[in-house]
Amino acid sequence: MADIIDTATEIEELQRNAALSAHRRNRNAVSAERCEECDEPIPELRRAAVPGCQTCAECQSVIELRNKQRGL
Ligand SMILES: [Zn+2]
């Protein structure tokens, strides 16, 4: 049982590190003009606030929710 928890924690940490380094790498990335999920234009404010973003805030929250549910 402890092994399973250790492995899950390890995977979580790897994913977090990958996300963090991707975030760092994307600091100067160009934000998408349209959401890659729903094809809606991404507001200029969000594109400026989240450099390198590829989705609108709505889709992003859905994706994050989905990832969270997958992680459980
Ligand atoms: Zn969207």
XYZ file of C-alpha atoms and ligand atoms in Angstrom:
73
model
C 0.000 0.000 0.000
C 2.753 2.407 0.962
C 4.517 1.581 -2.296
C 1.481 2.609 -4.319
C 1.249 5.924 -2.476
C 4.972 6.540 -2.937
C 4.697 5.892 -6.649
C 1.667 8.162 -6.968
C 3.493 10.937 -5.137
C 6.506 10.416 -7.337
C 4.442 10.628 -10.520
C 2.690 13.719 -9.213
C 6.021 15.353 -8.517
C 7.349 14.479 -11.971
C 4.250 15.940 -13.570
C 4.516 19.071 -11.470
C 8.161 19.528 -12.405
C 7.355 19.004 -16.068
C 4.551 21.538 -15.872
C 6.781 24.030 -14.100
C 9.616 23.752 -16.582
C 7.168 23.976 -19.471
C 5.754 27.081 -17.844
C 9.223 28.581 -17.478
C 10.108 27.712 -21.043
C 6.909 29.388 -22.235
C 7.493 32.636 -20.400
C 8.334 34.418 -23.631
C 6.231 32.213 -25.816
C 3.650 33.705 -28.113
C 0.118 33.223 -26.931
C -2.373 31.752 -29.335
C -4.859 34.185 -30.804
C -7.545 31.557 -30.822
C -8.333 28.864 -28.292
C -7.148 25.514 -29.570
C -10.095 23.836 -27.842
C -13.105 25.921 -28.863
C -11.560 28.229 -31.505
C -12.825 31.338 -29.736
C -10.552 34.393 -29.797
C -8.479 34.605 -26.607
C -8.852 38.024 -24.947
C -5.765 40.231 -25.182
C -5.719 40.516 -21.392
C -5.418 36.766 -20.937
C -2.798 36.453 -23.661
C -0.721 39.068 -21.868
C -1.313 37.570 -18.431
C -0.544 33.987 -19.483
C 2.310 34.057 -22.020
C 2.166 31.069 -24.317
C -1.402 30.159 -23.455
C -3.150 28.095 -26.110
C -6.661 28.042 -24.704
C -9.213 30.503 -23.380
C -9.739 30.762 -19.627
C -12.892 28.680 -19.807
C -11.290 25.772 -21.644
C -8.219 26.006 -19.441
C -10.308 25.549 -16.318
C -12.034 22.556 -17.919
C -8.653 21.061 -18.794
C -7.353 21.634 -15.277
C -10.464 20.081 -13.799
C -10.070 17.103 -16.116
C -6.424 16.693 -15.129
C -7.337 16.909 -11.468
C -10.012 14.246 -11.861
C -7.575 12.027 -13.738
C -5.055 12.495 -10.959
C -7.456 11.236 -8.287
Zn -11.719 27.787 -25.366
